[in-house]
């Protein structure tokens, strides 16, 4: 592969904003099928949307009023232009998006098979621009000032992004948080068996860990939610959150435990649910709300996006989340799946074709 060169956008004086959330990790273009329940070989059309775990979390957090930025990379190509425009439209600061010469902005295709089968097909060869981020791409003043630094397991898969990710975690400011999204994508790793080592290092630097049971197994060697939460706390985090799908959510601190049941919604596309959960989690932590309220809100945010066709475009705001929780509480004992209304806001860049469940 030809040597690549990383350039970043100019950083305005006198200094960086004090972001509520600074997220490091993936960005790309999600290509959603216009049909549900069929393979990519049968799909007759696609629509594009902003994607990438860390980016989706930042978009979700902006819905809650947080100031956000992403540290990531794109190629010098039309999709890179699209990513920057979409970030601006969503209200996410894109000054730390690097342009990596010689590489292309990633695209991701998905299939939609509700309620629980949404295979992804990543196009990130030979490398993705976000994997070429270096410590030089970090504004360490911005990192120190950010109230929450959000890092991902995907960011640990390859150098030099691994070094940059860990360096950011090392430089969190006093009293601020590092949230480690366990985000397990085995295809990103040249040697997946090495993941546990680097996850362990990230946990030493994090204050919060969040992931599903499969991701917990990579991090601490068990899929059992209770055991995983205990082991994550032993690694040094102050809050461990284990998402269990139909089993709900377990959140545990050294002094408190919260268990939340899943909300019954009619699933359309489950791919963005975890990122919506993350954005709401960040907002709740930033506001210092009670743990139960934080987890219930995050759980409802994830349910809302699972009932909608897109990820970034369909992230909910607090009003929508409150409405869903009130509807759910008003139907005590009724487990019939709720139909989620379409999002009233979109970035206005791309209209997705309706996806039927």
mmCIF file of C-alpha atoms in Angstrom:
data_model
loop_
_atom_site.group_PDB
_atom_site.id
_atom_site.type_symbol
_atom_site.label_atom_id
_atom_site.label_comp_id
_atom_site.label_asym_id
_atom_site.label_seq_id
_atom_site.Cartn_x
_atom_site.Cartn_y
_atom_site.Cartn_z
ATOM 1 C CA UNK A 1 0.000 0.000 0.000
ATOM 2 C CA UNK A 2 1.264 3.491 -0.843
ATOM 3 C CA UNK A 3 2.260 5.673 2.078
ATOM 4 C CA UNK A 4 -0.644 7.844 3.152
ATOM 5 C CA UNK A 5 -0.556 11.372 4.475
ATOM 6 C CA UNK A 6 -2.974 12.708 7.046
ATOM 7 C CA UNK A 7 -4.100 16.304 6.948
ATOM 8 C CA UNK A 8 -6.524 17.920 9.350
ATOM 9 C CA UNK A 9 -8.774 20.913 9.141
ATOM 10 C CA UNK A 10 -7.409 24.188 10.447
ATOM 11 C CA UNK A 11 -7.949 24.634 14.184
ATOM 12 C CA UNK A 12 -9.191 28.090 15.048
ATOM 13 C CA UNK A 13 -7.631 30.193 17.805
ATOM 14 C CA UNK A 14 -7.621 30.769 20.717
ATOM 15 C CA UNK A 15 -8.435 27.220 21.786
ATOM 16 C CA UNK A 16 -10.864 24.334 21.475
ATOM 17 C CA UNK A 17 -14.370 24.402 22.918
ATOM 18 C CA UNK A 18 -15.062 22.448 26.071
ATOM 19 C CA UNK A 19 -17.162 19.724 24.457
ATOM 20 C CA UNK A 20 -19.678 17.735 26.411
ATOM 21 C CA UNK A 21 -18.705 14.716 24.294
ATOM 22 C CA UNK A 22 -15.615 14.104 22.170
ATOM 23 C CA UNK A 23 -15.928 10.791 20.305
ATOM 24 C CA UNK A 24 -13.082 8.916 18.627
ATOM 25 C CA UNK A 25 -13.711 6.176 16.092
ATOM 26 C CA UNK A 26 -15.495 5.227 12.931
ATOM 27 C CA UNK A 27 -17.315 7.312 10.408
ATOM 28 C CA UNK A 28 -18.618 6.240 7.031
ATOM 29 C CA UNK A 29 -21.568 6.034 4.725
ATOM 30 C CA UNK A 30 -24.301 3.500 5.461
ATOM 31 C CA UNK A 31 -26.136 2.217 2.397
ATOM 32 C CA UNK A 32 -29.565 1.037 3.460
ATOM 33 C CA UNK A 33 -31.650 -1.234 1.222
ATOM 34 C CA UNK A 34 -34.978 0.018 -0.019
ATOM 35 C CA UNK A 35 -36.505 -3.397 0.735
ATOM 36 C CA UNK A 36 -36.782 -5.393 3.914
ATOM 37 C CA UNK A 37 -36.455 -9.144 4.267
ATOM 38 C CA UNK A 38 -34.376 -9.789 1.142
ATOM 39 C CA UNK A 39 -30.678 -10.365 0.514
ATOM 40 C CA UNK A 40 -28.405 -7.762 -1.027
ATOM 41 C CA UNK A 41 -28.460 -9.808 -4.224
ATOM 42 C CA UNK A 42 -32.190 -9.091 -4.518
ATOM 43 C CA UNK A 43 -32.293 -5.457 -3.395
ATOM 44 C CA UNK A 44 -33.178 -3.016 -6.165
ATOM 45 C CA UNK A 45 -32.113 0.248 -4.525
ATOM 46 C CA UNK A 46 -30.261 1.874 -1.649
ATOM 47 C CA UNK A 47 -30.226 5.174 0.215
ATOM 48 C CA UNK A 48 -27.260 6.639 2.001
ATOM 49 C CA UNK A 49 -26.983 7.879 5.563
ATOM 50 C CA UNK A 50 -24.199 8.938 7.902
ATOM 51 C CA UNK A 51 -22.853 6.003 9.902
ATOM 52 C CA UNK A 52 -20.128 4.690 12.181
ATOM 53 C CA UNK A 53 -20.462 3.854 15.868
ATOM 54 C CA UNK A 54 -18.637 6.800 17.418
ATOM 55 C CA UNK A 55 -20.228 9.215 14.952
ATOM 56 C CA UNK A 56 -23.732 7.912 15.602
ATOM 57 C CA UNK A 57 -23.209 8.331 19.334
ATOM 58 C CA UNK A 58 -22.140 11.945 18.799
ATOM 59 C CA UNK A 59 -25.220 12.609 16.655
ATOM 60 C CA UNK A 60 -27.438 10.982 19.273
ATOM 61 C CA UNK A 61 -25.888 13.116 22.007
ATOM 62 C CA UNK A 62 -26.588 16.316 20.071
ATOM 63 C CA UNK A 63 -30.289 15.398 20.135
ATOM 64 C CA UNK A 64 -30.047 15.761 23.919
ATOM 65 C CA UNK A 65 -28.450 19.188 23.639
ATOM 66 C CA UNK A 66 -24.827 18.160 24.149
ATOM 67 C CA UNK A 67 -21.999 19.882 22.326
ATOM 68 C CA UNK A 68 -20.105 17.203 20.424
ATOM 69 C CA UNK A 69 -17.186 16.607 18.084
ATOM 70 C CA UNK A 70 -15.716 13.546 16.398
ATOM 71 C CA UNK A 71 -12.086 12.596 15.846
ATOM 72 C CA UNK A 72 -12.064 10.394 12.774
ATOM 73 C CA UNK A 73 -10.982 10.236 9.146
ATOM 74 C CA UNK A 74 -12.382 10.306 5.635
ATOM 75 C CA UNK A 75 -10.932 9.958 2.175
ATOM 76 C CA UNK A 76 -10.388 12.763 -0.317
ATOM 77 C CA UNK A 77 -13.485 11.707 -2.232
ATOM 78 C CA UNK A 78 -17.160 12.655 -2.685
ATOM 79 C CA UNK A 79 -18.276 10.526 0.247
ATOM 80 C CA UNK A 80 -15.822 12.430 2.452
ATOM 81 C CA UNK A 81 -17.545 15.642 1.386
ATOM 82 C CA UNK A 82 -20.903 14.064 2.213
ATOM 83 C CA UNK A 83 -19.698 13.057 5.691
ATOM 84 C CA UNK A 84 -18.567 16.571 6.513
ATOM 85 C CA UNK A 85 -21.837 18.091 5.294
ATOM 86 C CA UNK A 86 -23.866 15.562 7.253
ATOM 87 C CA UNK A 87 -21.928 16.203 10.459
ATOM 88 C CA UNK A 88 -22.509 19.937 10.135
ATOM 89 C CA UNK A 89 -26.211 19.367 9.461
ATOM 90 C CA UNK A 90 -26.492 17.232 12.582
ATOM 91 C CA UNK A 91 -24.681 19.824 14.698
ATOM 92 C CA UNK A 92 -21.508 17.768 15.273
ATOM 93 C CA UNK A 93 -18.216 19.707 15.091
ATOM 94 C CA UNK A 94 -16.158 18.274 12.215
ATOM 95 C CA UNK A 95 -12.937 20.226 12.757
ATOM 96 C CA UNK A 96 -11.125 17.040 13.887
ATOM 97 C CA UNK A 97 -12.106 14.970 10.862
ATOM 98 C CA UNK A 98 -8.866 14.178 9.038
ATOM 99 C CA UNK A 99 -8.581 13.777 5.291
ATOM 100 C CA UNK A 100 -6.377 10.781 4.533
ATOM 101 C CA UNK A 101 -4.860 10.872 1.077
ATOM 102 C CA UNK A 102 -4.746 7.534 -0.725
ATOM 103 C CA UNK A 103 -7.653 5.936 1.160
ATOM 104 C CA UNK A 104 -11.386 6.027 0.543
ATOM 105 C CA UNK A 105 -14.222 6.931 2.868
ATOM 106 C CA UNK A 106 -15.700 3.614 4.065
ATOM 107 C CA UNK A 107 -19.105 2.396 2.988
ATOM 108 C CA UNK A 108 -21.226 -0.182 4.760
ATOM 109 C CA UNK A 109 -24.068 -2.192 3.245
ATOM 110 C CA UNK A 110 -26.673 -3.836 5.429
ATOM 111 C CA UNK A 111 -29.490 -6.299 5.022
ATOM 112 C CA UNK A 112 -32.693 -5.820 6.979
ATOM 113 C CA UNK A 113 -34.389 -8.930 8.348
ATOM 114 C CA UNK A 114 -36.525 -7.902 11.355
ATOM 115 C CA UNK A 115 -36.695 -8.500 14.190
ATOM 116 C CA UNK A 116 -33.115 -9.538 14.944
ATOM 117 C CA UNK A 117 -31.040 -10.209 11.820
ATOM 118 C CA UNK A 118 -29.189 -7.220 10.325
ATOM 119 C CA UNK A 119 -25.937 -8.412 8.730
ATOM 120 C CA UNK A 120 -23.363 -5.754 7.844
ATOM 121 C CA UNK A 121 -20.891 -5.783 4.975
ATOM 122 C CA UNK A 122 -17.967 -3.404 5.556
ATOM 123 C CA UNK A 123 -15.886 -1.987 2.711
ATOM 124 C CA UNK A 124 -12.741 -0.679 4.444
ATOM 125 C CA UNK A 125 -9.894 -2.062 2.314
ATOM 126 C CA UNK A 126 -6.951 -1.745 2.344
ATOM 127 C CA UNK A 127 -7.489 0.361 5.463
ATOM 128 C CA UNK A 128 -10.120 2.815 6.588
ATOM 129 C CA UNK A 129 -9.075 6.449 7.109
ATOM 130 C CA UNK A 130 -10.095 6.258 10.784
ATOM 131 C CA UNK A 131 -7.528 3.475 11.242
ATOM 132 C CA UNK A 132 -4.782 5.872 10.058
ATOM 133 C CA UNK A 133 -5.376 8.428 12.795
ATOM 134 C CA UNK A 134 -2.220 9.184 14.782
ATOM 135 C CA UNK A 135 -1.507 10.938 18.079
ATOM 136 C CA UNK A 136 -0.661 14.029 15.999
ATOM 137 C CA UNK A 137 -4.337 14.218 15.019
ATOM 138 C CA UNK A 138 -5.362 14.677 18.638
ATOM 139 C CA UNK A 139 -5.939 18.102 20.124
ATOM 140 C CA UNK A 140 -4.981 17.140 23.667
ATOM 141 C CA UNK A 141 -6.338 20.409 25.040
ATOM 142 C CA UNK A 142 -9.743 19.485 23.611
ATOM 143 C CA UNK A 143 -9.413 15.989 25.056
ATOM 144 C CA UNK A 144 -8.611 17.316 28.537
ATOM 145 C CA UNK A 145 -11.494 19.782 28.448
ATOM 146 C CA UNK A 146 -14.104 17.317 27.135
ATOM 147 C CA UNK A 147 -16.497 16.213 29.862
ATOM 148 C CA UNK A 148 -16.824 12.803 28.204
ATOM 149 C CA UNK A 149 -14.256 11.176 25.915
ATOM 150 C CA UNK A 150 -15.894 8.304 24.030
ATOM 151 C CA UNK A 151 -13.602 5.544 22.730
ATOM 152 C CA UNK A 152 -14.450 2.267 21.002
ATOM 153 C CA UNK A 153 -13.151 -1.248 20.717
ATOM 154 C CA UNK A 154 -12.978 -0.803 16.954
ATOM 155 C CA UNK A 155 -10.492 2.011 17.490
ATOM 156 C CA UNK A 156 -8.103 -0.454 19.129
ATOM 157 C CA UNK A 157 -7.999 -2.899 16.223
ATOM 158 C CA UNK A 158 -5.095 -1.393 14.252
ATOM 159 C CA UNK A 159 -2.177 0.945 14.651
ATOM 160 C CA UNK A 160 -1.760 3.889 14.608
ATOM 161 C CA UNK A 161 -5.398 4.496 15.646
ATOM 162 C CA UNK A 162 -4.876 2.231 18.668
ATOM 163 C CA UNK A 163 -2.135 4.487 20.020
ATOM 164 C CA UNK A 164 -4.235 7.584 19.400
ATOM 165 C CA UNK A 165 -7.258 6.054 21.139
ATOM 166 C CA UNK A 166 -5.326 5.081 24.246
ATOM 167 C CA UNK A 167 -3.526 8.417 24.351
ATOM 168 C CA UNK A 168 -6.863 10.236 24.341
ATOM 169 C CA UNK A 169 -8.081 8.077 27.219
ATOM 170 C CA UNK A 170 -4.891 8.806 29.148
ATOM 171 C CA UNK A 171 -5.427 12.560 28.847
ATOM 172 C CA UNK A 172 -8.939 12.928 30.240
ATOM 173 C CA UNK A 173 -9.303 15.893 32.510
ATOM 174 C CA UNK A 174 -9.807 15.673 36.282
ATOM 175 C CA UNK A 175 -13.366 14.737 37.133
ATOM 176 C CA UNK A 176 -14.238 13.923 33.517
ATOM 177 C CA UNK A 177 -15.232 10.550 32.080
ATOM 178 C CA UNK A 178 -13.833 8.130 29.529
ATOM 179 C CA UNK A 179 -16.576 5.862 28.214
ATOM 180 C CA UNK A 180 -15.273 2.678 26.613
ATOM 181 C CA UNK A 181 -17.792 1.335 24.111
ATOM 182 C CA UNK A 182 -16.747 -2.323 23.854
ATOM 183 C CA UNK A 183 -17.833 -2.332 20.166
ATOM 184 C CA UNK A 184 -16.593 -5.728 18.966
ATOM 185 C CA UNK A 185 -16.027 -6.145 15.209
ATOM 186 C CA UNK A 186 -13.831 -9.250 14.767
ATOM 187 C CA UNK A 187 -13.315 -8.562 11.061
ATOM 188 C CA UNK A 188 -11.400 -5.386 11.901
ATOM 189 C CA UNK A 189 -8.668 -7.300 13.741
ATOM 190 C CA UNK A 190 -5.767 -9.004 11.991
ATOM 191 C CA UNK A 191 -5.329 -11.149 15.114
ATOM 192 C CA UNK A 192 -8.633 -11.184 17.021
ATOM 193 C CA UNK A 193 -7.039 -13.101 19.902
ATOM 194 C CA UNK A 194 -5.082 -9.931 20.726
ATOM 195 C CA UNK A 195 -8.258 -7.966 21.418
ATOM 196 C CA UNK A 196 -8.519 -9.000 25.073
ATOM 197 C CA UNK A 197 -5.090 -7.501 25.794
ATOM 198 C CA UNK A 198 -5.950 -4.115 24.321
ATOM 199 C CA UNK A 199 -9.444 -4.097 25.810
ATOM 200 C CA UNK A 200 -7.808 -4.657 29.185
ATOM 201 C CA UNK A 201 -5.541 -1.670 28.647
ATOM 202 C CA UNK A 202 -8.481 0.546 27.673
ATOM 203 C CA UNK A 203 -10.452 -0.555 30.733
ATOM 204 C CA UNK A 204 -7.600 0.591 32.944
ATOM 205 C CA UNK A 205 -8.106 4.102 31.543
ATOM 206 C CA UNK A 206 -11.912 4.168 31.379
ATOM 207 C CA UNK A 207 -14.450 5.253 33.969
ATOM 208 C CA UNK A 208 -17.472 3.687 32.219
ATOM 209 C CA UNK A 209 -17.743 0.499 30.142
ATOM 210 C CA UNK A 210 -20.770 -0.305 27.994
ATOM 211 C CA UNK A 211 -21.394 -3.260 25.697
ATOM 212 C CA UNK A 212 -23.501 -6.311 24.947
ATOM 213 C CA UNK A 213 -22.853 -9.837 26.156
ATOM 214 C CA UNK A 214 -20.682 -10.806 23.187
ATOM 215 C CA UNK A 215 -18.557 -7.701 23.686
ATOM 216 C CA UNK A 216 -18.293 -8.351 27.412
ATOM 217 C CA UNK A 217 -16.957 -11.807 26.642
ATOM 218 C CA UNK A 218 -14.135 -10.280 24.599
ATOM 219 C CA UNK A 219 -13.355 -7.797 27.357
ATOM 220 C CA UNK A 220 -13.537 -9.986 30.463
ATOM 221 C CA UNK A 221 -14.055 -13.560 29.260
ATOM 222 C CA UNK A 222 -17.707 -14.165 30.156
ATOM 223 C CA UNK A 223 -21.142 -13.574 28.627
ATOM 224 C CA UNK A 224 -22.869 -13.840 31.991
ATOM 225 C CA UNK A 225 -24.125 -10.291 32.656
ATOM 226 C CA UNK A 226 -23.660 -10.317 36.429
ATOM 227 C CA UNK A 227 -20.210 -11.820 36.299
ATOM 228 C CA UNK A 228 -19.192 -9.523 33.450
ATOM 229 C CA UNK A 229 -20.340 -6.425 35.331
ATOM 230 C CA UNK A 230 -18.372 -7.477 38.404
ATOM 231 C CA UNK A 231 -15.232 -8.121 36.374
ATOM 232 C CA UNK A 232 -15.517 -4.779 34.590
ATOM 233 C CA UNK A 233 -15.740 -3.019 37.944
ATOM 234 C CA UNK A 234 -12.716 -4.972 39.132
ATOM 235 C CA UNK A 235 -10.810 -3.631 36.130
ATOM 236 C CA UNK A 236 -11.344 -0.140 37.514
ATOM 237 C CA UNK A 237 -14.414 1.394 35.859
ATOM 238 C CA UNK A 238 -16.958 3.069 38.106
ATOM 239 C CA UNK A 239 -19.968 2.059 35.978
ATOM 240 C CA UNK A 240 -20.499 -1.134 33.981
ATOM 241 C CA UNK A 241 -23.443 -1.382 31.587
ATOM 242 C CA UNK A 242 -24.361 -4.712 29.984
ATOM 243 C CA UNK A 243 -26.976 -4.648 27.215
ATOM 244 C CA UNK A 244 -28.816 -7.973 26.933
ATOM 245 C CA UNK A 245 -31.228 -7.496 24.035
ATOM 246 C CA UNK A 246 -34.489 -9.197 25.026
ATOM 247 C CA UNK A 247 -33.028 -9.592 28.518
ATOM 248 C CA UNK A 248 -32.979 -5.843 29.109
ATOM 249 C CA UNK A 249 -30.085 -3.861 30.586
ATOM 250 C CA UNK A 250 -27.950 -4.321 33.683
ATOM 251 C CA UNK A 251 -26.033 -1.348 35.086
ATOM 252 C CA UNK A 252 -23.814 -1.648 38.134
ATOM 253 C CA UNK A 253 -21.545 0.594 40.165
ATOM 254 C CA UNK A 254 -19.637 -0.381 43.319
ATOM 255 C CA UNK A 255 -22.636 0.859 45.332
ATOM 256 C CA UNK A 256 -25.707 0.519 43.119
ATOM 257 C CA UNK A 257 -27.416 -1.823 40.662
ATOM 258 C CA UNK A 258 -30.141 -1.108 38.128
ATOM 259 C CA UNK A 259 -31.996 -3.651 35.994
ATOM 260 C CA UNK A 260 -34.309 -2.444 33.232
ATOM 261 C CA UNK A 261 -36.623 -4.593 31.122
ATOM 262 C CA UNK A 262 -36.708 -4.158 27.345
ATOM 263 C CA UNK A 263 -39.440 -2.024 25.804
ATOM 264 C CA UNK A 264 -41.643 -3.987 23.374
ATOM 265 C CA UNK A 265 -41.388 -2.197 20.029
ATOM 266 C CA UNK A 266 -41.956 -3.387 16.488
ATOM 267 C CA UNK A 267 -38.386 -3.688 15.192
ATOM 268 C CA UNK A 268 -37.624 -2.198 11.784
ATOM 269 C CA UNK A 269 -33.825 -1.959 11.893
ATOM 270 C CA UNK A 270 -31.869 -2.699 15.051
ATOM 271 C CA UNK A 271 -28.487 -1.425 13.854
ATOM 272 C CA UNK A 272 -28.578 2.028 15.473
ATOM 273 C CA UNK A 273 -30.141 1.044 18.778
ATOM 274 C CA UNK A 274 -26.872 0.705 20.674
ATOM 275 C CA UNK A 275 -25.628 4.081 19.447
ATOM 276 C CA UNK A 276 -28.883 5.794 20.450
ATOM 277 C CA UNK A 277 -28.457 4.131 23.843
ATOM 278 C CA UNK A 278 -24.926 5.541 24.001
ATOM 279 C CA UNK A 279 -25.936 9.096 23.189
ATOM 280 C CA UNK A 280 -28.647 9.067 25.838
ATOM 281 C CA UNK A 281 -26.263 7.445 28.330
ATOM 282 C CA UNK A 282 -23.746 10.233 27.747
ATOM 283 C CA UNK A 283 -26.432 12.883 28.212
ATOM 284 C CA UNK A 284 -27.608 11.335 31.461
ATOM 285 C CA UNK A 285 -24.082 11.050 32.820
ATOM 286 C CA UNK A 286 -23.320 14.629 31.813
ATOM 287 C CA UNK A 287 -26.426 15.879 33.627
ATOM 288 C CA UNK A 288 -25.672 13.832 36.752
ATOM 289 C CA UNK A 289 -29.094 12.190 36.756
ATOM 290 C CA UNK A 290 -29.963 9.177 38.958
ATOM 291 C CA UNK A 291 -28.664 5.932 37.493
ATOM 292 C CA UNK A 292 -32.102 4.373 37.037
ATOM 293 C CA UNK A 293 -33.327 7.392 35.112
ATOM 294 C CA UNK A 294 -30.194 7.354 32.952
ATOM 295 C CA UNK A 295 -30.576 3.685 32.031
ATOM 296 C CA UNK A 296 -34.336 3.829 31.471
ATOM 297 C CA UNK A 297 -33.889 6.796 29.159
ATOM 298 C CA UNK A 298 -31.047 5.146 27.248
ATOM 299 C CA UNK A 299 -33.040 1.931 26.949
ATOM 300 C CA UNK A 300 -35.998 3.832 25.488
ATOM 301 C CA UNK A 301 -33.742 5.736 23.069
ATOM 302 C CA UNK A 302 -32.429 2.443 21.734
ATOM 303 C CA UNK A 303 -35.943 1.072 21.373
ATOM 304 C CA UNK A 304 -37.035 4.096 19.370
ATOM 305 C CA UNK A 305 -34.230 3.740 16.847
ATOM 306 C CA UNK A 306 -34.810 -0.013 16.566
ATOM 307 C CA UNK A 307 -38.300 0.874 15.371
ATOM 308 C CA UNK A 308 -37.018 3.186 12.629
ATOM 309 C CA UNK A 309 -35.152 2.515 9.377
ATOM 310 C CA UNK A 310 -31.976 4.603 9.820
ATOM 311 C CA UNK A 311 -29.286 5.253 12.420
ATOM 312 C CA UNK A 312 -27.945 8.822 12.599
ATOM 313 C CA UNK A 313 -30.955 10.312 10.806
ATOM 314 C CA UNK A 314 -33.403 8.712 13.224
ATOM 315 C CA UNK A 315 -31.809 9.450 16.605
ATOM 316 C CA UNK A 316 -34.529 10.582 19.050
ATOM 317 C CA UNK A 317 -34.743 13.699 21.174
ATOM 318 C CA UNK A 318 -35.742 13.751 24.869
ATOM 319 C CA UNK A 319 -39.372 14.548 24.069
ATOM 320 C CA UNK A 320 -39.755 11.470 21.896
ATOM 321 C CA UNK A 321 -38.143 9.344 24.585
ATOM 322 C CA UNK A 322 -40.489 10.678 27.260
ATOM 323 C CA UNK A 323 -43.471 10.005 25.004
ATOM 324 C CA UNK A 324 -42.410 6.389 24.467
ATOM 325 C CA UNK A 325 -41.873 5.811 28.184
ATOM 326 C CA UNK A 326 -45.293 7.291 28.971
ATOM 327 C CA UNK A 327 -46.960 5.116 26.325
ATOM 328 C CA UNK A 328 -45.208 2.071 27.752
ATOM 329 C CA UNK A 329 -46.191 2.887 31.338
ATOM 330 C CA UNK A 330 -49.771 3.442 30.237
ATOM 331 C CA UNK A 331 -49.902 -0.113 28.897
ATOM 332 C CA UNK A 332 -48.754 -1.926 32.033
ATOM 333 C CA UNK A 333 -48.840 -5.670 31.472
ATOM 334 C CA UNK A 334 -49.450 -5.357 27.727
ATOM 335 C CA UNK A 335 -46.429 -6.763 25.870
ATOM 336 C CA UNK A 336 -47.790 -6.096 22.379
ATOM 337 C CA UNK A 337 -44.976 -4.393 20.431
ATOM 338 C CA UNK A 338 -45.421 -0.657 20.049
ATOM 339 C CA UNK A 339 -45.100 0.882 16.606
ATOM 340 C CA UNK A 340 -42.564 3.712 16.707
ATOM 341 C CA UNK A 341 -43.491 6.895 14.818
ATOM 342 C CA UNK A 342 -41.148 8.091 12.099
ATOM 343 C CA UNK A 343 -38.624 10.673 13.204
ATOM 344 C CA UNK A 344 -39.916 14.224 12.695
ATOM 345 C CA UNK A 345 -36.391 15.498 11.980
ATOM 346 C CA UNK A 346 -33.767 14.448 9.510
ATOM 347 C CA UNK A 347 -30.561 16.081 8.389
ATOM 348 C CA UNK A 348 -32.258 16.805 5.066
ATOM 349 C CA UNK A 349 -29.485 15.229 3.042
ATOM 350 C CA UNK A 350 -31.051 11.971 1.978
ATOM 351 C CA UNK A 351 -34.598 10.671 2.135
ATOM 352 C CA UNK A 352 -34.751 6.984 2.902
ATOM 353 C CA UNK A 353 -37.342 4.805 1.290
ATOM 354 C CA UNK A 354 -39.806 3.392 3.822
ATOM 355 C CA UNK A 355 -38.834 -0.011 5.195
ATOM 356 C CA UNK A 356 -41.667 -2.317 6.130
ATOM 357 C CA UNK A 357 -41.429 -4.649 9.081
#
